[in-house]
CSV table of C-alpha atoms and ligand atoms in Angstrom, one decimal:
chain,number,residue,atom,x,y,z
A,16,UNK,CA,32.7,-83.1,72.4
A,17,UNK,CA,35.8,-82.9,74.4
A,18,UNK,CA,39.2,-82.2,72.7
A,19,UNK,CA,41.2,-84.9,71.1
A,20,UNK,CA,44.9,-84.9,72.6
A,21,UNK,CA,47.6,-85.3,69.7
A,22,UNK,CA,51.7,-86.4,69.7
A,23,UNK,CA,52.9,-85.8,66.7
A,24,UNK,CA,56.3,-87.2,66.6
A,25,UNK,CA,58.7,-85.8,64.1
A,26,UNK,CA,59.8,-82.4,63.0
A,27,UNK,CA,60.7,-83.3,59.9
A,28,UNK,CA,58.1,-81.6,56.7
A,29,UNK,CA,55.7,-84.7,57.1
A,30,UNK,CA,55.1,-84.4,60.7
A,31,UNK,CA,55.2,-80.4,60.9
A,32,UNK,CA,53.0,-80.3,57.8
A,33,UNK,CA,50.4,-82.8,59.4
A,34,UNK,CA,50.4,-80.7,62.4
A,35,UNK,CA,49.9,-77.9,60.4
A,36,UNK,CA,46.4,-79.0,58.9
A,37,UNK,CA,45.4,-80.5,62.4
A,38,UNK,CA,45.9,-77.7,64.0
A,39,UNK,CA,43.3,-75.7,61.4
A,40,UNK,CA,40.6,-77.8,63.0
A,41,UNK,CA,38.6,-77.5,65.7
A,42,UNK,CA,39.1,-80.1,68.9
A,43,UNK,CA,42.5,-81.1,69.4
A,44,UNK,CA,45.5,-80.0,71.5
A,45,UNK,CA,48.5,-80.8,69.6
A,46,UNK,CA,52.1,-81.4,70.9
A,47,UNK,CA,55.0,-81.7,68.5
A,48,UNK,CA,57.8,-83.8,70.0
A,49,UNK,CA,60.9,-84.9,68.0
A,50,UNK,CA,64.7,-85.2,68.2
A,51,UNK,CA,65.7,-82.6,65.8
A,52,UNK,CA,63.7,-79.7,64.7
A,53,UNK,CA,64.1,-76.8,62.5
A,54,UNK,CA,67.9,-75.1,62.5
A,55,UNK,CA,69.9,-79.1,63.0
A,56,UNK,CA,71.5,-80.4,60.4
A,57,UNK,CA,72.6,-84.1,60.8
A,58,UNK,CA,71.9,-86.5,58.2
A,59,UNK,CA,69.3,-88.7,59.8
A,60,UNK,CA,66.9,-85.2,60.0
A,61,UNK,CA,66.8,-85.6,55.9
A,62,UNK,CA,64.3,-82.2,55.9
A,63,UNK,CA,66.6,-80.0,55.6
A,64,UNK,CA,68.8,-81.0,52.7
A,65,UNK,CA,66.2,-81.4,50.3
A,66,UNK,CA,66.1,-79.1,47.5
A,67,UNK,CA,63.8,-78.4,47.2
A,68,UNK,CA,61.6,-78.9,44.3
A,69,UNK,CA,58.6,-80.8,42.6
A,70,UNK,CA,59.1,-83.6,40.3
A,71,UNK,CA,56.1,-86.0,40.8
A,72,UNK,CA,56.9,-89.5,40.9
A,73,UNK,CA,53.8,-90.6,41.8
A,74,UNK,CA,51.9,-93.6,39.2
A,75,UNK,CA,48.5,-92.4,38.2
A,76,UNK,CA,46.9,-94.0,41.1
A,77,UNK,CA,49.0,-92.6,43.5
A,78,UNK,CA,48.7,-88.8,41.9
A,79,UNK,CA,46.2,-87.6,44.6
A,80,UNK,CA,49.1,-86.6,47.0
A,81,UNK,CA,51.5,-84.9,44.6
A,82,UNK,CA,48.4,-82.8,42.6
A,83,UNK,CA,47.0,-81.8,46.1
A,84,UNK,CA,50.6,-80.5,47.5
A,85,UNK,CA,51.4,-78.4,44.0
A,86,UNK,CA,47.9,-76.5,44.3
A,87,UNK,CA,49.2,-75.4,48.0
A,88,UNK,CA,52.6,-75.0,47.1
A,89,UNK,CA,52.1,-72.8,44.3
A,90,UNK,CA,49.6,-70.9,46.6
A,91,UNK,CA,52.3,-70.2,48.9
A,92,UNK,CA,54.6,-68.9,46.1
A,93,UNK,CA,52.1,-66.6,44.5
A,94,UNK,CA,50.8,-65.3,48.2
A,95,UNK,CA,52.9,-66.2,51.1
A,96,UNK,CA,56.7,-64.8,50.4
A,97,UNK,CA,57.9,-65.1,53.9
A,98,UNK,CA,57.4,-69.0,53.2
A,99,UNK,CA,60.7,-69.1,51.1
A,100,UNK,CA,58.9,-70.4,48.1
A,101,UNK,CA,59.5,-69.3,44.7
A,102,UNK,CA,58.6,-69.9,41.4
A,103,UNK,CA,61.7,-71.7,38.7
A,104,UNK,CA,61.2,-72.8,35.6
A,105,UNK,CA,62.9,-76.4,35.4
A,106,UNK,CA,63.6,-78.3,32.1
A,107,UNK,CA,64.0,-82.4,33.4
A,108,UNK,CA,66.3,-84.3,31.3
A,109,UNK,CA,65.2,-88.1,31.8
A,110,UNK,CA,66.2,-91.2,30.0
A,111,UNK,CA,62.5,-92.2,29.2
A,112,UNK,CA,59.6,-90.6,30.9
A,113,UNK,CA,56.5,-89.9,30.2
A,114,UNK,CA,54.4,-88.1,33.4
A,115,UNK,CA,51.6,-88.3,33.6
A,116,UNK,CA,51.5,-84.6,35.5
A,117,UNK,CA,51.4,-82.7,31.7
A,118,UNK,CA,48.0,-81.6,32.6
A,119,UNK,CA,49.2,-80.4,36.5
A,120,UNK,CA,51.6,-77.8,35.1
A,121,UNK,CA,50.0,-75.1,33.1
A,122,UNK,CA,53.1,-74.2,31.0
A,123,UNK,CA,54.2,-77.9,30.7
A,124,UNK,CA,55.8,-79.0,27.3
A,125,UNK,CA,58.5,-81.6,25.9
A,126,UNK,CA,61.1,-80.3,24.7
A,127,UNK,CA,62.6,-80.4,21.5
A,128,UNK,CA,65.1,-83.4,20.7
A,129,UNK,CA,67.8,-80.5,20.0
A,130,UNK,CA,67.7,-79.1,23.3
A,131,UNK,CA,67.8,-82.7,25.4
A,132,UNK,CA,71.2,-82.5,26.8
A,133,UNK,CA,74.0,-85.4,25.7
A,134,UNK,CA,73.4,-88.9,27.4
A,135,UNK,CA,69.9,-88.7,27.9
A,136,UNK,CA,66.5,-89.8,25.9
A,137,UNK,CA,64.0,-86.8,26.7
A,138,UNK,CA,63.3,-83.7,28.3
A,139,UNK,CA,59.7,-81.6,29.4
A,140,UNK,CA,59.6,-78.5,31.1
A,141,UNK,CA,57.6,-76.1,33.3
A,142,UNK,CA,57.5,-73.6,35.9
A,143,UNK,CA,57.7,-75.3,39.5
A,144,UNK,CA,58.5,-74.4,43.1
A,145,UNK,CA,61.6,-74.4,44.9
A,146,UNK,CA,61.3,-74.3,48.7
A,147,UNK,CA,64.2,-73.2,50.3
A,148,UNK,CA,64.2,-75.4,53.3
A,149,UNK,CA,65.9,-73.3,55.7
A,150,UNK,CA,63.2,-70.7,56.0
A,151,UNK,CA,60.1,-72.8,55.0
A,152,UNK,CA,60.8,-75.5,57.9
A,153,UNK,CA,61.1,-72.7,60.8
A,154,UNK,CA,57.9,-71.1,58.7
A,155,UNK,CA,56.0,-73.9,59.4
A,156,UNK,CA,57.3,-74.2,62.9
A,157,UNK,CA,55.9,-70.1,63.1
A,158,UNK,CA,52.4,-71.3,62.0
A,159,UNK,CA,52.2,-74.3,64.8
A,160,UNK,CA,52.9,-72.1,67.3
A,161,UNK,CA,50.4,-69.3,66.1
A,162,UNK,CA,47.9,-71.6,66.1
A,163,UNK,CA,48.7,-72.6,69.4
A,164,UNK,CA,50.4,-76.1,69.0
A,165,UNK,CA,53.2,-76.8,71.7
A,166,UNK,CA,56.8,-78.2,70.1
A,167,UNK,CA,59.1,-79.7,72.2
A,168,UNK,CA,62.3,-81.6,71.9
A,169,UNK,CA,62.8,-85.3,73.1
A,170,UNK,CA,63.8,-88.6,72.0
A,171,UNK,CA,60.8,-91.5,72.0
A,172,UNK,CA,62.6,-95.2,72.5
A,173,UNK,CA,59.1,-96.4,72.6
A,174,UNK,CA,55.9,-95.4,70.4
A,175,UNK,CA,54.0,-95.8,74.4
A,176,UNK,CA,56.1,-93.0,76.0
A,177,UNK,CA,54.3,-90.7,73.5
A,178,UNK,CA,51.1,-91.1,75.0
A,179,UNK,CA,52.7,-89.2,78.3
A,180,UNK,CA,54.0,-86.4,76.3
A,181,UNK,CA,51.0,-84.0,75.6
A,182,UNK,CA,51.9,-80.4,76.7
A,183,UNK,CA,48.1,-80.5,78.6
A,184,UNK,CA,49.3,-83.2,80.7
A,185,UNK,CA,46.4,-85.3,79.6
A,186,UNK,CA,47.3,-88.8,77.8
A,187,UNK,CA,47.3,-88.7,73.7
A,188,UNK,CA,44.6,-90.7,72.4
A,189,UNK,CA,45.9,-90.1,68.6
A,190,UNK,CA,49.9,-90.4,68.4
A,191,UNK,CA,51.3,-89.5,64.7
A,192,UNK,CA,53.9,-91.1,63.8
A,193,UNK,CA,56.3,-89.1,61.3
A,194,UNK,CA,59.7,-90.0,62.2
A,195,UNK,CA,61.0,-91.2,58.9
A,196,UNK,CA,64.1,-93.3,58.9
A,197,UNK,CA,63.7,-93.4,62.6
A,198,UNK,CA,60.9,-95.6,62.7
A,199,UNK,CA,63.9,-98.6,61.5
A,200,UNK,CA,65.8,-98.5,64.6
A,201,UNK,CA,63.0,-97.2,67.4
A,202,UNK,CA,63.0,-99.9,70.1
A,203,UNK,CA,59.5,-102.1,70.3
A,204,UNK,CA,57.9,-103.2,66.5
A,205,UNK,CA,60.7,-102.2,63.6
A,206,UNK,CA,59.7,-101.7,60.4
A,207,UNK,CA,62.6,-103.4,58.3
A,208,UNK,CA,60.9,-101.8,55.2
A,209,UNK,CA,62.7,-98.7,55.3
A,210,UNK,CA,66.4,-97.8,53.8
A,211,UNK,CA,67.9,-95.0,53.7
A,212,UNK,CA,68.8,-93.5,50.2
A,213,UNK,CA,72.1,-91.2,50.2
A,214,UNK,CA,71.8,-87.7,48.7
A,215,UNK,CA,75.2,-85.9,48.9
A,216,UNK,CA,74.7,-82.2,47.6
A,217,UNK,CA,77.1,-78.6,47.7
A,218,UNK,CA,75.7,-75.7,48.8
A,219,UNK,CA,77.0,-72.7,47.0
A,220,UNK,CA,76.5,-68.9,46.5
A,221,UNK,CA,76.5,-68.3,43.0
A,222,UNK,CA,73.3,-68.1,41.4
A,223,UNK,CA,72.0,-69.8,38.3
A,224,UNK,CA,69.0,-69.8,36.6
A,225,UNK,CA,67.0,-71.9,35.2
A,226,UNK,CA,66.9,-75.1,37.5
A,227,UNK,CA,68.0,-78.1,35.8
A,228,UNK,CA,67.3,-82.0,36.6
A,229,UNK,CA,68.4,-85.0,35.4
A,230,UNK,CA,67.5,-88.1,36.6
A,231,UNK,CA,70.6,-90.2,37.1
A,232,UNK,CA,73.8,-89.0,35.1
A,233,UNK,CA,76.3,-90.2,32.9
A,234,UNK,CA,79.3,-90.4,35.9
A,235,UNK,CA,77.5,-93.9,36.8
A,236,UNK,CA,74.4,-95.5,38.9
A,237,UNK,CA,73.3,-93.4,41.9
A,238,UNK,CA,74.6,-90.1,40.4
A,239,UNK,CA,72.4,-87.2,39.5
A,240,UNK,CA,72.7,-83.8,38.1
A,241,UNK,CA,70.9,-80.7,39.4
A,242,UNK,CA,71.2,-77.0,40.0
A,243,UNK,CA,68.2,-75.9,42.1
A,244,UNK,CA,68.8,-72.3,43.3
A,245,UNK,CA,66.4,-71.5,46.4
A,246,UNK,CA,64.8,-67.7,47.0
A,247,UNK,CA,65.4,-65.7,49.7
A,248,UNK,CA,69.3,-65.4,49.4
A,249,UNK,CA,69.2,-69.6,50.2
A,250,UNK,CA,72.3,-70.2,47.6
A,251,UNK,CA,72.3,-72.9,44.8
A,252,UNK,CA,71.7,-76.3,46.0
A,253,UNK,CA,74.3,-78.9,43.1
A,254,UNK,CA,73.2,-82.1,43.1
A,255,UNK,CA,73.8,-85.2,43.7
A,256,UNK,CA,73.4,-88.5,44.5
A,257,UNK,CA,71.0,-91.0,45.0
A,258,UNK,CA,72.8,-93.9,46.9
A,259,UNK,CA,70.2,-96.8,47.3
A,260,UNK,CA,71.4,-98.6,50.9
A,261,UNK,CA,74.3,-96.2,51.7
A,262,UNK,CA,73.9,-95.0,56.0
A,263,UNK,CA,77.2,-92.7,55.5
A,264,UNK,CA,76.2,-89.0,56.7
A,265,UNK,CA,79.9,-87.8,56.1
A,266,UNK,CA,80.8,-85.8,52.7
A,267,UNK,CA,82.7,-87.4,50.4
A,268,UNK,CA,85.2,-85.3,49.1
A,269,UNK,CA,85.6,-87.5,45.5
A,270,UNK,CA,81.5,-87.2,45.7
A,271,UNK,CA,81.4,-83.5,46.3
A,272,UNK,CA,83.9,-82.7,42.8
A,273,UNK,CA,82.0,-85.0,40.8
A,274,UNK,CA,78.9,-83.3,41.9
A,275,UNK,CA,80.5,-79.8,41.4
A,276,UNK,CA,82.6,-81.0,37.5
A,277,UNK,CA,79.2,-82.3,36.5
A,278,UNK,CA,77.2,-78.6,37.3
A,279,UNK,CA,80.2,-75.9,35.3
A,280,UNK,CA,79.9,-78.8,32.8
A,281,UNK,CA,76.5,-78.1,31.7
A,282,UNK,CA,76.3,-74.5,33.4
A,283,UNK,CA,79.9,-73.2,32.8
A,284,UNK,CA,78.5,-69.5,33.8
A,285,UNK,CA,77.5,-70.5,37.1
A,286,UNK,CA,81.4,-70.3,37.6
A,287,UNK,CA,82.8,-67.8,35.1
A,288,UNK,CA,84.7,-70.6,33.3
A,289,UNK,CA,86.5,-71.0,35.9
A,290,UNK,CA,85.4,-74.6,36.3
A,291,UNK,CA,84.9,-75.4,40.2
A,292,UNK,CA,87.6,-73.1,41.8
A,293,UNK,CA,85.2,-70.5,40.1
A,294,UNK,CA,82.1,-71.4,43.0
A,295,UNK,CA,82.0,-70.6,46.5
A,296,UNK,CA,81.4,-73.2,48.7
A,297,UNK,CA,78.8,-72.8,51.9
A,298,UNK,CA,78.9,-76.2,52.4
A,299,UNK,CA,79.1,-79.6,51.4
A,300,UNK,CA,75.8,-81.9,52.8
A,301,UNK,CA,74.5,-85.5,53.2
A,302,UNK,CA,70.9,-86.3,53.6
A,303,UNK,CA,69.3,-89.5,53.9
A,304,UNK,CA,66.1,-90.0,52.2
A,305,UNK,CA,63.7,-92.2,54.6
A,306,UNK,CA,62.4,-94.8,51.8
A,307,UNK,CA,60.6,-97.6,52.5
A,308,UNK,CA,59.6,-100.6,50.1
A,309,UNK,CA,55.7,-100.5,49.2
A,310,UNK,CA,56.0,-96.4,49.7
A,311,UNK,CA,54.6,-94.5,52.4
A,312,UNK,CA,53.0,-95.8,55.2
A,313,UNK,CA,49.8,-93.6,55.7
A,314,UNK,CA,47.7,-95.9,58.1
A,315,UNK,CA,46.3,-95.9,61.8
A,316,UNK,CA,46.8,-99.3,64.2
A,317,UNK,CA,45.7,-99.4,67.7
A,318,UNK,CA,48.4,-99.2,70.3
A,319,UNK,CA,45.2,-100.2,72.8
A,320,UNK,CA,41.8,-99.7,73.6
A,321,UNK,CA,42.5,-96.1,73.7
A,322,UNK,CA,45.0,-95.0,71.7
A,323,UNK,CA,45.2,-94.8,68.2
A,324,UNK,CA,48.8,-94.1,66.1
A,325,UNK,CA,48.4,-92.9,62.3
A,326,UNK,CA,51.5,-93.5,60.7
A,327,UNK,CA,52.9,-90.9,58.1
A,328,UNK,CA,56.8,-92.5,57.6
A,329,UNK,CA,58.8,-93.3,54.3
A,330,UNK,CA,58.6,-90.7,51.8
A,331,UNK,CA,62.0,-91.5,50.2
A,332,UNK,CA,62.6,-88.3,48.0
A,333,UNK,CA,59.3,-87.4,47.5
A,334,UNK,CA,58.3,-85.7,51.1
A,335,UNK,CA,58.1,-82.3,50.2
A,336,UNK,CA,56.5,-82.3,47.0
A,337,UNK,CA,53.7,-84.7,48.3
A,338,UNK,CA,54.0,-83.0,52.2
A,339,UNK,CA,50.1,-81.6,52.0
A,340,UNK,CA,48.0,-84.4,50.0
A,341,UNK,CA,49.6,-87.0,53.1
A,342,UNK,CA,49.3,-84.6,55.7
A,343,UNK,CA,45.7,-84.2,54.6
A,344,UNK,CA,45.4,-88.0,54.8
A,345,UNK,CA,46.5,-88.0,58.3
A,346,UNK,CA,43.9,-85.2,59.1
A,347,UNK,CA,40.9,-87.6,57.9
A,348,UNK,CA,42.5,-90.3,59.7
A,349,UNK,CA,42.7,-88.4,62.8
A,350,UNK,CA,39.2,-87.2,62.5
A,351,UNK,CA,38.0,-90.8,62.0
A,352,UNK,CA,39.8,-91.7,65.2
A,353,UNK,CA,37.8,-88.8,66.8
A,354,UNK,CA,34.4,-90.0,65.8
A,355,UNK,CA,35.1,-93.5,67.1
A,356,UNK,CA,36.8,-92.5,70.0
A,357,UNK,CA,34.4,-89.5,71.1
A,358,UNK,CA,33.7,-89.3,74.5
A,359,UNK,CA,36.7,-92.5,75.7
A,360,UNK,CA,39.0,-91.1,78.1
A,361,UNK,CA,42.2,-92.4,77.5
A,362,UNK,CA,44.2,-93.4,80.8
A,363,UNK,CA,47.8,-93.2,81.2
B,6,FAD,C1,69.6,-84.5,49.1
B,6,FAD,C2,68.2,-84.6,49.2
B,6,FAD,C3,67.3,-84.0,48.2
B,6,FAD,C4,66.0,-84.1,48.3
B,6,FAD,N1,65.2,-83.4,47.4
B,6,FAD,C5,63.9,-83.4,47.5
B,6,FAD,C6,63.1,-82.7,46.6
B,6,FAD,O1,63.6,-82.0,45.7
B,6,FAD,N2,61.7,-82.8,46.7
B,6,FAD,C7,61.1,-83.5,47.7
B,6,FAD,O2,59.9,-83.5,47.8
B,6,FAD,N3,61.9,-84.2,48.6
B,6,FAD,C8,63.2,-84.2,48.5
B,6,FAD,N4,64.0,-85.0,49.4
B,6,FAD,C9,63.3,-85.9,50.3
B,6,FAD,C10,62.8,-85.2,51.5
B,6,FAD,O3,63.8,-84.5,52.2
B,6,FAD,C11,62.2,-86.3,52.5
B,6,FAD,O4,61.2,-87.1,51.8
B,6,FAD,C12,61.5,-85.6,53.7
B,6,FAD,O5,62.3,-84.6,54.2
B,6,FAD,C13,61.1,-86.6,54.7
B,6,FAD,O6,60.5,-85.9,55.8
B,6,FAD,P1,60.0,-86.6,57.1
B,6,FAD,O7,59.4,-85.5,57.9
B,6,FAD,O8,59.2,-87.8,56.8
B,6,FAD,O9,61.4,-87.1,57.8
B,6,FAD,P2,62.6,-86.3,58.4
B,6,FAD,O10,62.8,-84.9,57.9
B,6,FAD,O11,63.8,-87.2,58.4
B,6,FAD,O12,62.1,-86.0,59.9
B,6,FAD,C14,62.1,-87.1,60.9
B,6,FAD,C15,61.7,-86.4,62.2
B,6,FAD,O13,61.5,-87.5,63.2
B,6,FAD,C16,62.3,-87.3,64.3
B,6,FAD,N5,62.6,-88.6,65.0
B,6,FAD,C17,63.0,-89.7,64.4
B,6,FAD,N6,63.1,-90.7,65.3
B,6,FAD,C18,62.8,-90.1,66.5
B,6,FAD,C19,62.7,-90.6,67.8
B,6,FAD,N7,63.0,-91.8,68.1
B,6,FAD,N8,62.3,-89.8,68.8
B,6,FAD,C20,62.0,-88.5,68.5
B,6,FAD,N9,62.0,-88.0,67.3
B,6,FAD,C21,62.4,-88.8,66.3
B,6,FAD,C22,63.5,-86.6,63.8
B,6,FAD,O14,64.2,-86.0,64.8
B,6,FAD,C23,62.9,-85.6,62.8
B,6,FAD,O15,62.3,-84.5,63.5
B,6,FAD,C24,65.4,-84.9,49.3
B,6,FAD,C25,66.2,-85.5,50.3
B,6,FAD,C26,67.6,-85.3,50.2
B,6,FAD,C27,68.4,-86.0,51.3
B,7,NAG,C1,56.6,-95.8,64.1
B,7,NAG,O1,56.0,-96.9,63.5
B,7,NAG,C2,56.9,-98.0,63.4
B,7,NAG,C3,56.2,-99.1,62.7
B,7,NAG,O2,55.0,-99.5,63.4
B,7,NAG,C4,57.4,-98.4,64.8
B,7,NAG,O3,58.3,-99.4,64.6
B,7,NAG,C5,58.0,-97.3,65.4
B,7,NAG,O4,58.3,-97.6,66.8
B,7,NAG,C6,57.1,-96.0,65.4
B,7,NAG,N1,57.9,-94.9,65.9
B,7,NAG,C7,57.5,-94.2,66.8
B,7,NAG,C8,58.5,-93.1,67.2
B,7,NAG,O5,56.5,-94.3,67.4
B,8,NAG,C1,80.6,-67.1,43.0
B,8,NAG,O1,80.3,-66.6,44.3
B,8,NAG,C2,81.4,-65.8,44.9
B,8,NAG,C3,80.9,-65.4,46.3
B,8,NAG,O2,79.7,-64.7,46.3
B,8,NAG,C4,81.8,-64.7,44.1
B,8,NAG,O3,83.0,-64.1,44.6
B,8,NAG,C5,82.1,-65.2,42.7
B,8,NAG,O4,82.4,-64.1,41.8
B,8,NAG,C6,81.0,-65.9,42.1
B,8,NAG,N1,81.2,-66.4,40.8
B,8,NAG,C7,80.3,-66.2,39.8
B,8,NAG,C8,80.7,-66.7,38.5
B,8,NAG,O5,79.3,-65.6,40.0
């Protein structure tokens, strides 16, 4: 069987991680192409900004992505160090949840009613991951190109220039399509399901242990509180927000103290006492989550009789934490594609 020729559009965690599990089969020549890659920050490349950590969201039926990415997250923080991936134990304060990942987490438990913090109805914790995204994204990058996958920058107006765009010069009979929010405003078929959701965070250098989440916060709708502090010398990522609709990539300066007052509120240490003058500032960041109503698109369509795009797009705030279980989908997808297609020759 001849090899199948992949684009993978998208550097972002869902298109590198897809690559990443392609790229551990036999038969394909993969090409990366995207925009922005590991080491960009703008706040359509949301990747970077994430946290990040693992809070499955997922209903029962949709657990199978989420359980899958924990097993080979926490196999990364146990084995692979240079992955910037550690272990933090993280008590969620929620206003009623009850997860159904108890049984994922070995040391999960509820907490006590005593030690749920002011304003909200419950709290659980356990020992997660927190992936510091600045050395885990170029880490993956390192593994495409050890196993031999070619990354390269452009920008794709139409899903049919991507066919052009293998490294091997050959025509892509599979195209992934992993561009996140960028699949809205991408010339040709737009898919008006996705919006962006806003996620305004600091960066700073103190240090502060355990993590702590709470989903929304008492400061109003679209507000969160968290302290997630990443390994590897990554600072303290404060959260946040959670802006349903909101396309502004600029800090907001109100935002950023609200974020910051809300953090030495419940983790006065973190600063000395010294409220916020008491942090150190790296930076102030905007993100924007690429959501999409009826959740991720995991799916192939035929672009024509011989090409075949499987779409990965639209993992909201969820991307890391379920990265593996839809990559995985897209490798079964892909392979499908393969059988079918075995032996066509796609033409330009
Ligand atoms: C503040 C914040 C906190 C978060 N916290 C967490 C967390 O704790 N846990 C978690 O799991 N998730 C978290 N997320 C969500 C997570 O960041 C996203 O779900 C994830 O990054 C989406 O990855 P992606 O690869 O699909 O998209 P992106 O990272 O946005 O990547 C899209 C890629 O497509 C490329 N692209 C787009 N259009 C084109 C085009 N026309 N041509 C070429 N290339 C194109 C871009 O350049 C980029 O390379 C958070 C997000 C934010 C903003
Ligand atoms: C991704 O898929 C969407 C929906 O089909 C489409 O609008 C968009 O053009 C695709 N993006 C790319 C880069 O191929
Ligand atoms: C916060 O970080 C800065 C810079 O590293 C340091 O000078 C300051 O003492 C830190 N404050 C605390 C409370 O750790």
């Amino acid at each position: 069987m001849t090899d199948t020729i992949v684009v993978v559009i998208g550097a972002g965690v869902s298109g590198l991680t897809s690559a990443l599990l392609l790229s551990k089969r036999k038969g394909y020549k993969i090409t990366v192409v995207a925009k922005h890659m590991p080491g960009d920050y703008h706040g359509e490349y949301a990747s970077p900004f994430a946290g990040a950590n693992i809070v499955p969201l997922a209903n029962d039926a949709g657990k199978r992505w989420e359980s899958e990415t924990w097993h080979e997250l926490k196999r990364l923080a146990e084995d692979v160090p240079e992955a910037g991936i550690h272990f933090q134990s993280f008590p969620v304060h929620a206003f009623s949840n009850i997860p159904w990942y108890r049984d994922l987490f070995k040391d999960y438990r509820d907490l006590p009613q005593s030690e749920v913090l002011d304003g909200y109805d419950s709290a659980s914790e356990y020992t997660g991951v927190c992936i510091n995204t600045a050395v885990y994204l170029p880490w993956l990058v390192g593994q495409l190109l050890k196993n031999g996958v070619v990354i390269k920058r452009s920008i794709i107006k139409d899903i049919k220039e991507a066919r052009a765009l293998s490294h091997t010069g050959q025509p892509a009979s599979v195209i992934v399509n992993a561009t996140g929010l960028g699949s809205l405003k991408l010339g040709g078929v737009r898919d008006s399901a996705l919006y962006p959701i806003r996620g305004q965070t600091a960066l700073v250098r103190n240090e502060s242990t355990p993590m702590v989440l709470c989903s929304g916060s008492t400061d109003g709708p679209g507000e969160e509180l968290y302290i997630m502090q990443r390994a590897g010398g990554g600072g303290t990522v404060l959260g946040g927000t959670y802006d349903v609709g909101n396309w502004d990539t600029e800090a907001d300066p109100n935002v950023a103290s609200r974020i910051m007052s809300r953090v030495v509120k419940v983790r006065p240490e973190i600063a000395s006492g010294n409220g916020i003058a008491g942090l150190s500032v790296i930076r102030h960041a905007v993100g924007l989550r690429p959501a999409r109503k009826g959740g991720v698109r995991l799916e192939k369509e035929t672009l024509d009789g011989s090409t075949t795009i499987v779409h990965n797009y639209g993992h909201g705030g969820y991307g890391f934490q379920s990265s593996y279980g839809y990559a995985a989908g897209v490798v079964e997808l892909v392979s499908e594609v393969r059988k079918q297609q075995k032996g066509a020759v796609p033409k330009l």
